[in-house]
């Protein structure tokens, strides 16, 4: 404690700029992360809890949620890992092409997968009804499962791709030299080394699926999960207590997963940091032929499915009445580009949120690792906390916390921007922290030696060196924020419409053409915004580790 | 074991070009050369981590080309050790035995022997990141030795250790290798390491073998200018051959350098034609520096020189001297024993600017091809 006071005193005397930044960051995290969660935790009365825990309908929703999360997380991980292994280690033909397919999916909002599912496989789906003449439908668990897998496997792919690339091939070669055959190398060296990454991806996906309700809403039919229940309780019945309690139920598995992942990470972090280091430049050993070709087949299959599902949305946008009248029309497209307000808000709020998220990620990562400020562990936890909070719960928390004094923010754009920024803070923070760890402390020390204060050192040395990490954070937060539904659906108002929310509403009303057109427009403007960013920011923008050169 | 006509190119440039080499059973052979000379590539070709474009790798008379690394009976110690970070010391040591499905009791016995041999007792439960550099090095070596390989390959295993530790481990490695009698191929760019460890030194440059000889051979009778300058310090002297073959002293030849006759060694069986011009090399410690107050020895080769600089190196003093007619200054190392450093008055050590003469004993120089 006294040490903390002393370091504060030192900051006050020599580094007031950093002290101010520290105070602001701490205040922001307290006000927008900790306080809303405390507020929502206090909302449900004993009666609300009793009702939520005893009503069979909610019990079934909880069970459905668990099943959905378990299935979707497992299948996303399997698919993402196989895909990442195929393009990094198995060197399948066309690996460079395949390596961008999941990224393409990340560029499109997750609920577009759900929308595509309905258009392809729904009651009047292109594949089921028109081609196969089937009356079956995707509505229900299997539809949600498939849509979530398609939405979330790119995350697993991204994380695992990085992990596979980080495994020094010399280790695999050394295992070969010690007598391991190809399968043994995979089982005894490669997979154990990517296990921490697998767990991190599992956590991210599981919590994403827990809190997501775009896909369950679109393809769930009568299959209700907790996230959709929270939404209907709040918006349909205005029952704050019930929806808060339902949201808090989501927090139980989320926090358990979060704690497990933190524990594993703490245990393996140091050990897995490559010992020795300096990779010898050996290529990884080749994988068995049958494996390579099966992975190739998988890549082709997934790519075709991705193309079909994205393509059908564009086609749907130009079709008069999906499933009934397949004639070409520009009517929906005209409607979509008439929704300038919603599209503009999506872009504006998402870019502001991404900016806020990036700045905060950098600041907190620097403060925790190099700032010498007190309560670093608390700062670290508060920043990572949103990773354990399902989006729906965060939405309810924000509605409850900012509906009245001291901060009345409902109906404003600000609340949406802050909610978006907080949702992606943990990921951005991890990206920045990892990048700062790679920077030698001697750089900071020499800046100080040459007369820079810590804040100056951060702005003049650290931040410029971290440009790739900052760009990655910004792009990630931006793309995710554009397509987000789970949190912001509680926060939009008549004055602050968002394209993603409008699309969901249109789809729910059965206006498939308009929904598809607006979704297509959203994808197009997102891509255009990113292209603009590339042109302006140039080389430092690496989209999840992919440079403009595509390497 | 032998390498025959081994060739490996990356793109258009050959990394290893026509490498032919015999490695006697139980010997310690070092591939020595600057970075990029192809020594590591050669080692990887032997280990099976790369496949050659042409040539054969014979171990016990059997060609290994095309065999995967896990079936070659070759143990490799990587430059940065490549210890498995997720496995403990014990698990790293027994990894290869597990892969061979060696039964538990035998596994434990062999690991225990390696632990004792390498002084790793008490560290079995630790993870690689909890070990010092020297300990990591020992685990990397032990991990390979438990498999009792026919050939041991080592790729600059000491390069990331500090100088003191390197000296100690070098001595340990030499003793261990002799005790186990395992055929060893060692890669380094450190000439001192190569000279002190090896039975046979292979000097390589740009993918090609420059000389294969004993450590004394490559140091005292370098084949060419590259070897002379890479293995230690070399003073170069323009010379002309006056007599060779039976006309010259046994095993050597007679040259004319700066107008005086000079006897020199030959690196191999080839003999230059009388009248040929070329370069001879002299090691700095073989040059005798004479000040005016010391009478020159009778006979032998000598020349006038001017001292340009002087530096103190502990055991010896190094002089930079200029010889008229020689472009590069020569290095002369004068040992500082009690007779010189202790009793010679400071005035007896020539200062920069002083005129001195230098002399070469018979056969101090060596002909360069």
Coordinates of C-alpha atoms in Angstrom, one line a residue, chain B:
Chain B
X1 CA 30.6 -42.7 -42.4
X2 CA 31.0 -40.8 -45.7
X3 CA 29.5 -38.0 -47.7
X4 CA 29.8 -38.4 -51.5
X5 CA 29.3 -35.6 -53.9
X6 CA 26.6 -34.0 -51.8
X7 CA 24.9 -31.0 -53.4
X8 CA 22.0 -28.8 -52.2
X9 CA 20.9 -25.5 -53.8
X10 CA 18.3 -23.0 -52.5
X11 CA 17.1 -21.3 -55.6
X12 CA 20.0 -20.7 -58.0
X13 CA 22.8 -20.6 -55.4
X14 CA 24.3 -23.8 -54.2
X15 CA 24.5 -23.9 -50.4
X16 CA 26.5 -27.1 -50.5
X17 CA 28.4 -28.0 -53.6
X18 CA 30.0 -31.4 -54.3
X19 CA 30.8 -32.2 -50.7
X20 CA 32.8 -35.4 -50.4
X21 CA 34.2 -36.3 -47.0
X22 CA 35.2 -39.3 -45.0
X23 CA 34.5 -39.3 -41.3
X24 CA 36.4 -42.1 -39.5
X25 CA 34.4 -44.1 -36.9
X26 CA 34.7 -42.6 -33.4
X27 CA 36.3 -39.4 -34.7
X28 CA 35.4 -35.8 -33.9
X29 CA 35.1 -33.9 -37.2
X30 CA 34.3 -30.2 -37.3
X31 CA 32.8 -28.3 -40.2
X32 CA 34.3 -24.8 -39.9
X33 CA 33.4 -21.7 -41.9
X34 CA 31.8 -18.3 -41.9
X35 CA 28.1 -18.0 -41.7
X36 CA 26.5 -18.9 -45.0
X37 CA 29.3 -21.3 -46.0
X38 CA 27.0 -24.3 -46.0
X39 CA 28.1 -26.1 -42.9
X40 CA 24.7 -26.1 -41.3
X41 CA 23.1 -27.2 -44.5
X42 CA 25.6 -30.0 -44.7
X43 CA 24.7 -31.1 -41.2
X44 CA 21.0 -31.0 -41.9
X45 CA 21.5 -33.1 -45.0
X46 CA 23.2 -35.7 -42.8
X47 CA 20.4 -35.6 -40.3
X48 CA 17.8 -35.9 -42.9
X49 CA 16.1 -32.6 -42.2
X50 CA 16.9 -31.6 -45.8
X51 CA 17.2 -33.8 -48.8
X52 CA 20.2 -33.3 -51.1
X53 CA 19.8 -32.5 -54.8
X54 CA 22.5 -35.0 -55.6
X55 CA 25.0 -37.2 -53.7
X56 CA 24.9 -39.8 -51.0
X57 CA 25.1 -39.9 -47.2
X58 CA 26.6 -43.3 -46.2
X59 CA 26.4 -44.4 -42.6
X60 CA 28.0 -47.9 -42.1
X61 CA 28.0 -48.2 -45.9
X62 CA 24.2 -47.7 -46.3
X63 CA 22.9 -44.7 -48.2
X64 CA 20.6 -42.7 -46.0
X65 CA 19.2 -40.3 -48.6
X66 CA 15.4 -40.6 -48.8
X67 CA 15.2 -42.0 -45.3
X68 CA 13.2 -39.8 -42.9
X69 CA 15.2 -38.3 -39.9
X70 CA 13.5 -40.6 -37.4
X71 CA 15.0 -43.7 -39.0
X72 CA 18.6 -42.6 -39.5
X73 CA 20.1 -43.4 -36.2
X74 CA 21.6 -39.9 -36.1
X75 CA 21.4 -37.6 -33.1
X76 CA 21.2 -33.9 -33.6
X77 CA 21.8 -31.2 -31.1
X78 CA 20.3 -28.0 -32.4
X79 CA 21.8 -24.5 -32.1
X80 CA 19.1 -23.3 -29.8
X81 CA 18.6 -26.8 -28.4
X82 CA 15.0 -27.1 -29.5
X83 CA 14.0 -28.4 -26.0
X84 CA 10.3 -29.1 -25.8
X85 CA 9.1 -26.3 -23.7
X86 CA 6.0 -28.2 -22.6
X87 CA 7.9 -31.2 -21.3
X88 CA 10.0 -31.5 -18.1
X89 CA 13.7 -32.4 -18.2
X90 CA 13.0 -36.1 -17.6
X91 CA 10.3 -36.1 -20.3
X92 CA 12.7 -34.4 -22.8
X93 CA 15.4 -36.9 -22.0
X94 CA 13.1 -39.9 -22.5
X95 CA 11.2 -38.5 -25.5
X96 CA 13.2 -40.5 -28.1
X97 CA 13.0 -43.7 -26.1
X98 CA 9.2 -43.3 -25.9
X99 CA 9.1 -42.9 -29.6
X100 CA 11.0 -46.1 -30.0
X101 CA 8.6 -47.7 -27.5
X102 CA 11.4 -48.7 -25.2
X103 CA 10.0 -50.3 -22.1
X104 CA 9.7 -48.3 -18.9
X105 CA 12.4 -50.0 -16.9
X106 CA 15.0 -49.7 -19.6
X107 CA 13.9 -46.1 -20.3
X108 CA 14.4 -45.2 -16.6
X109 CA 17.8 -46.8 -16.6
X110 CA 19.1 -45.0 -19.7
X111 CA 17.7 -41.7 -18.5
X112 CA 19.3 -42.2 -15.1
X113 CA 22.6 -42.9 -16.8
X114 CA 22.4 -39.8 -18.9
X115 CA 21.5 -37.7 -15.9
X116 CA 24.5 -39.0 -14.1
X117 CA 26.8 -38.6 -17.1
X118 CA 25.7 -35.0 -17.7
X119 CA 25.4 -33.9 -14.1
X120 CA 21.7 -33.2 -14.3
X121 CA 20.8 -34.8 -11.0
X122 CA 18.0 -32.9 -9.2
X123 CA 16.8 -31.1 -12.3
X124 CA 14.7 -33.9 -13.7
X125 CA 11.4 -32.3 -12.7
X126 CA 12.2 -28.8 -14.0
X127 CA 11.0 -27.3 -17.3
X128 CA 13.4 -25.9 -19.9
X129 CA 12.7 -22.3 -19.0
X130 CA 13.8 -23.0 -15.5
X131 CA 17.3 -24.1 -16.6
X132 CA 20.4 -22.1 -17.2
X133 CA 21.9 -22.0 -20.6
X134 CA 24.5 -24.6 -19.7
X135 CA 21.9 -26.9 -18.2
X136 CA 19.7 -26.6 -21.3
X137 CA 22.7 -27.5 -23.4
X138 CA 23.3 -30.7 -21.4
X139 CA 19.7 -31.7 -21.6
X140 CA 19.8 -31.3 -25.4
X141 CA 22.9 -33.4 -25.5
X142 CA 21.6 -36.0 -23.1
X143 CA 18.3 -36.2 -25.0
X144 CA 20.2 -37.4 -28.0
X145 CA 22.8 -39.6 -26.2
X146 CA 20.2 -41.8 -24.5
X147 CA 19.4 -43.1 -28.0
X148 CA 23.0 -44.2 -28.4
X149 CA 23.2 -42.8 -32.0
X150 CA 25.7 -44.0 -34.5
X151 CA 26.5 -40.4 -35.4
X152 CA 26.2 -37.3 -33.2
X153 CA 25.5 -34.0 -35.0
X154 CA 26.0 -30.7 -33.2
X155 CA 25.1 -27.3 -34.7
X156 CA 27.0 -24.6 -32.9
X157 CA 25.8 -25.9 -29.6
X158 CA 27.7 -23.4 -27.5
X159 CA 27.0 -20.3 -29.5
X160 CA 24.5 -18.8 -27.0
X161 CA 26.6 -19.4 -23.9
X162 CA 29.1 -17.0 -22.3
X163 CA 32.8 -17.5 -22.8
X164 CA 33.7 -19.1 -19.4
X165 CA 30.9 -21.6 -19.6
X166 CA 31.8 -22.4 -23.2
X167 CA 35.4 -23.3 -22.2
X168 CA 34.2 -25.6 -19.5
X169 CA 31.5 -27.3 -21.6
X170 CA 34.0 -27.7 -24.4
X171 CA 36.3 -29.6 -22.2
X172 CA 33.4 -31.7 -20.9
X173 CA 32.2 -32.5 -24.4
X174 CA 35.6 -33.6 -25.6
X175 CA 36.0 -35.9 -22.6
X176 CA 32.5 -37.3 -23.0
X177 CA 33.0 -37.9 -26.8
X178 CA 36.2 -39.7 -26.2
X179 CA 34.7 -41.8 -23.5
X180 CA 31.6 -42.8 -25.5
X181 CA 33.5 -43.1 -28.8
X182 CA 30.6 -41.7 -30.7
X183 CA 31.3 -40.5 -34.2
X184 CA 30.7 -36.7 -34.1
X185 CA 30.2 -34.0 -36.7
X186 CA 30.3 -30.6 -35.1
X187 CA 29.5 -27.3 -36.8
X188 CA 31.0 -24.0 -35.7
X189 CA 32.4 -20.7 -37.0
X190 CA 34.7 -20.4 -34.0
X191 CA 38.2 -21.5 -35.1
X192 CA 39.5 -21.9 -31.6
X193 CA 36.6 -24.2 -30.8
X194 CA 37.3 -26.2 -34.0
X195 CA 41.0 -26.5 -33.3
X196 CA 40.7 -27.5 -29.7
X197 CA 38.0 -30.1 -30.1
X198 CA 38.6 -31.9 -33.3
X199 CA 40.5 -34.8 -34.7
X200 CA 39.6 -33.5 -38.2
X201 CA 38.7 -30.1 -39.4
X202 CA 36.8 -29.4 -42.6
X203 CA 37.1 -25.7 -43.6
X204 CA 34.3 -24.6 -45.9
X205 CA 33.5 -21.5 -47.9
X206 CA 30.6 -20.7 -50.1
X207 CA 29.4 -24.3 -50.2
X208 CA 32.8 -25.8 -51.1
X209 CA 35.4 -27.6 -49.0
X210 CA 38.6 -25.6 -48.8
X211 CA 40.7 -28.1 -46.8
X212 CA 40.3 -31.3 -44.8
X213 CA 43.1 -31.8 -42.3
X214 CA 44.1 -32.2 -38.7
X215 CA 43.8 -29.0 -36.5
X216 CA 47.6 -28.6 -36.7
X217 CA 47.4 -29.0 -40.5
X218 CA 44.8 -26.3 -41.1
X219 CA 46.6 -23.9 -38.8
X220 CA 50.2 -24.4 -39.8
X221 CA 49.7 -25.5 -43.4
X222 CA 46.5 -23.8 -44.6
X223 CA 45.7 -24.8 -48.2
X224 CA 44.9 -21.3 -49.4
X225 CA 44.5 -17.7 -48.4
X226 CA 40.9 -18.2 -47.3
X227 CA 41.8 -21.0 -44.8
X228 CA 44.9 -19.0 -43.7
X229 CA 42.8 -15.9 -42.8
X230 CA 39.8 -17.8 -41.4
X231 CA 41.8 -20.1 -39.1
X232 CA 43.7 -17.6 -37.0
X233 CA 45.6 -14.5 -38.0
X234 CA 47.8 -14.6 -41.1
X235 CA 50.6 -12.4 -42.3
X236 CA 50.9 -12.5 -46.0
X237 CA 54.2 -12.3 -48.0
X238 CA 54.5 -12.1 -51.7
X239 CA 57.0 -14.7 -52.8
X240 CA 58.6 -16.4 -55.9
X241 CA 59.4 -20.1 -56.0
X242 CA 63.1 -20.8 -56.5
X243 CA 63.4 -24.5 -55.9
X244 CA 61.0 -27.4 -55.3
X245 CA 61.1 -31.1 -55.3
X246 CA 64.4 -32.8 -54.6
X247 CA 66.2 -29.5 -54.8
X248 CA 64.3 -28.2 -51.8
X249 CA 64.6 -29.2 -48.2
X250 CA 62.5 -32.3 -47.3
X251 CA 58.7 -31.7 -47.6
X252 CA 59.1 -28.1 -48.4
X253 CA 60.2 -25.6 -50.9
X254 CA 62.6 -22.6 -51.2
X255 CA 61.3 -19.2 -52.0
X256 CA 62.5 -15.7 -52.5
X257 CA 60.8 -13.1 -50.5
X258 CA 61.8 -9.4 -50.5
X259 CA 65.1 -10.4 -52.1
X260 CA 66.1 -13.0 -49.5
X261 CA 65.8 -16.7 -49.6
X262 CA 63.1 -18.3 -47.4
X263 CA 62.3 -22.0 -46.7
X264 CA 58.6 -22.8 -46.5
X265 CA 56.1 -25.7 -45.8
X266 CA 53.7 -27.1 -48.4
X267 CA 50.1 -27.8 -47.4
X268 CA 49.7 -30.9 -49.5
X269 CA 51.4 -33.1 -52.1
X270 CA 51.1 -30.6 -54.9
X271 CA 54.3 -28.7 -55.8
X272 CA 54.4 -25.3 -57.5
X273 CA 56.7 -24.8 -60.6
X274 CA 60.0 -23.1 -60.0
X275 CA 59.6 -19.4 -60.9
X276 CA 56.0 -19.3 -59.9
X277 CA 54.8 -16.2 -58.0
X278 CA 52.4 -16.4 -55.1
X279 CA 51.8 -15.8 -51.4
X280 CA 53.2 -17.3 -48.3
X281 CA 51.7 -17.1 -44.9
X282 CA 53.3 -16.7 -41.4
X283 CA 51.5 -16.9 -38.1
X284 CA 52.1 -13.9 -35.8
X285 CA 53.6 -15.9 -33.0
X286 CA 56.2 -17.4 -35.4
X287 CA 57.7 -14.0 -36.2
X288 CA 60.7 -12.9 -34.2
X289 CA 60.9 -9.2 -33.5
X290 CA 64.4 -7.8 -33.1
X291 CA 65.4 -4.5 -31.6
X292 CA 68.7 -2.9 -32.2
X293 CA 70.3 -4.0 -28.9
X294 CA 69.6 -7.7 -29.6
X295 CA 72.0 -9.4 -32.0
X296 CA 70.2 -11.1 -34.9
X297 CA 70.5 -14.9 -35.2
X298 CA 72.8 -16.1 -37.9
X299 CA 71.2 -17.2 -41.2
X300 CA 67.4 -17.3 -41.7
X301 CA 65.2 -14.7 -43.4
X302 CA 65.0 -11.1 -42.1
X303 CA 63.6 -7.8 -43.1
X304 CA 63.6 -4.2 -41.8
X305 CA 60.3 -3.0 -40.5
X306 CA 58.6 0.0 -38.7
X307 CA 56.3 -0.4 -35.6
X308 CA 52.9 1.2 -36.2
X309 CA 51.0 0.2 -33.1
X310 CA 51.3 -2.0 -30.0
X311 CA 48.7 -3.5 -27.7
X312 CA 48.7 -5.6 -24.6
X313 CA 46.9 -8.9 -24.5
X314 CA 47.9 -10.4 -21.1
X315 CA 50.0 -13.3 -22.1
X316 CA 51.5 -11.6 -25.1
X317 CA 52.0 -8.3 -26.7
X318 CA 50.9 -7.6 -30.3
X319 CA 52.8 -5.3 -32.6
X320 CA 51.5 -4.0 -36.0
X321 CA 54.6 -3.6 -38.1
X322 CA 55.0 -2.3 -41.6
X323 CA 57.3 -4.0 -44.1
X324 CA 58.4 -2.1 -47.1
X325 CA 57.0 -3.8 -50.2
X326 CA 54.1 -5.5 -48.3
X327 CA 50.7 -3.9 -48.4
X328 CA 49.0 -5.2 -45.3
X329 CA 50.8 -4.6 -42.0
X330 CA 52.0 -7.7 -40.2
X331 CA 51.1 -8.8 -36.8
X332 CA 53.8 -9.9 -34.5
X333 CA 52.9 -11.6 -31.2
X334 CA 55.7 -11.4 -28.5
X335 CA 55.1 -13.7 -25.5
X336 CA 55.4 -11.9 -22.2
X337 CA 57.1 -14.4 -20.0
X338 CA 59.2 -13.6 -16.9
X339 CA 62.2 -13.2 -19.1
X340 CA 60.5 -10.5 -21.3
X341 CA 57.7 -8.9 -19.5
X342 CA 59.2 -9.2 -16.1
X343 CA 62.9 -8.5 -16.6
X344 CA 63.2 -6.6 -19.9
X345 CA 63.3 -2.9 -19.2
X346 CA 60.5 -0.9 -20.8
X347 CA 63.0 0.7 -23.1
X348 CA 63.7 -2.7 -24.6
X349 CA 60.1 -2.9 -26.0
X350 CA 59.8 -0.9 -29.2
X351 CA 57.3 1.9 -29.2
X352 CA 55.2 3.0 -32.2
X353 CA 57.5 4.6 -34.8
X354 CA 60.5 2.6 -33.8
X355 CA 62.6 0.9 -36.5
X356 CA 63.0 -2.8 -35.9
X357 CA 63.9 -5.9 -37.9
X358 CA 61.9 -9.1 -38.1
X359 CA 63.2 -12.6 -38.7
X360 CA 61.6 -15.9 -39.6
X361 CA 63.0 -19.2 -38.4
X362 CA 63.3 -22.0 -41.0
X363 CA 59.8 -23.3 -42.1
X364 CA 57.9 -20.6 -40.2
X365 CA 56.2 -19.7 -43.5
X366 CA 53.8 -21.8 -45.5
X367 CA 52.9 -21.7 -49.2
X368 CA 49.4 -20.8 -50.1
X369 CA 47.6 -22.1 -53.2

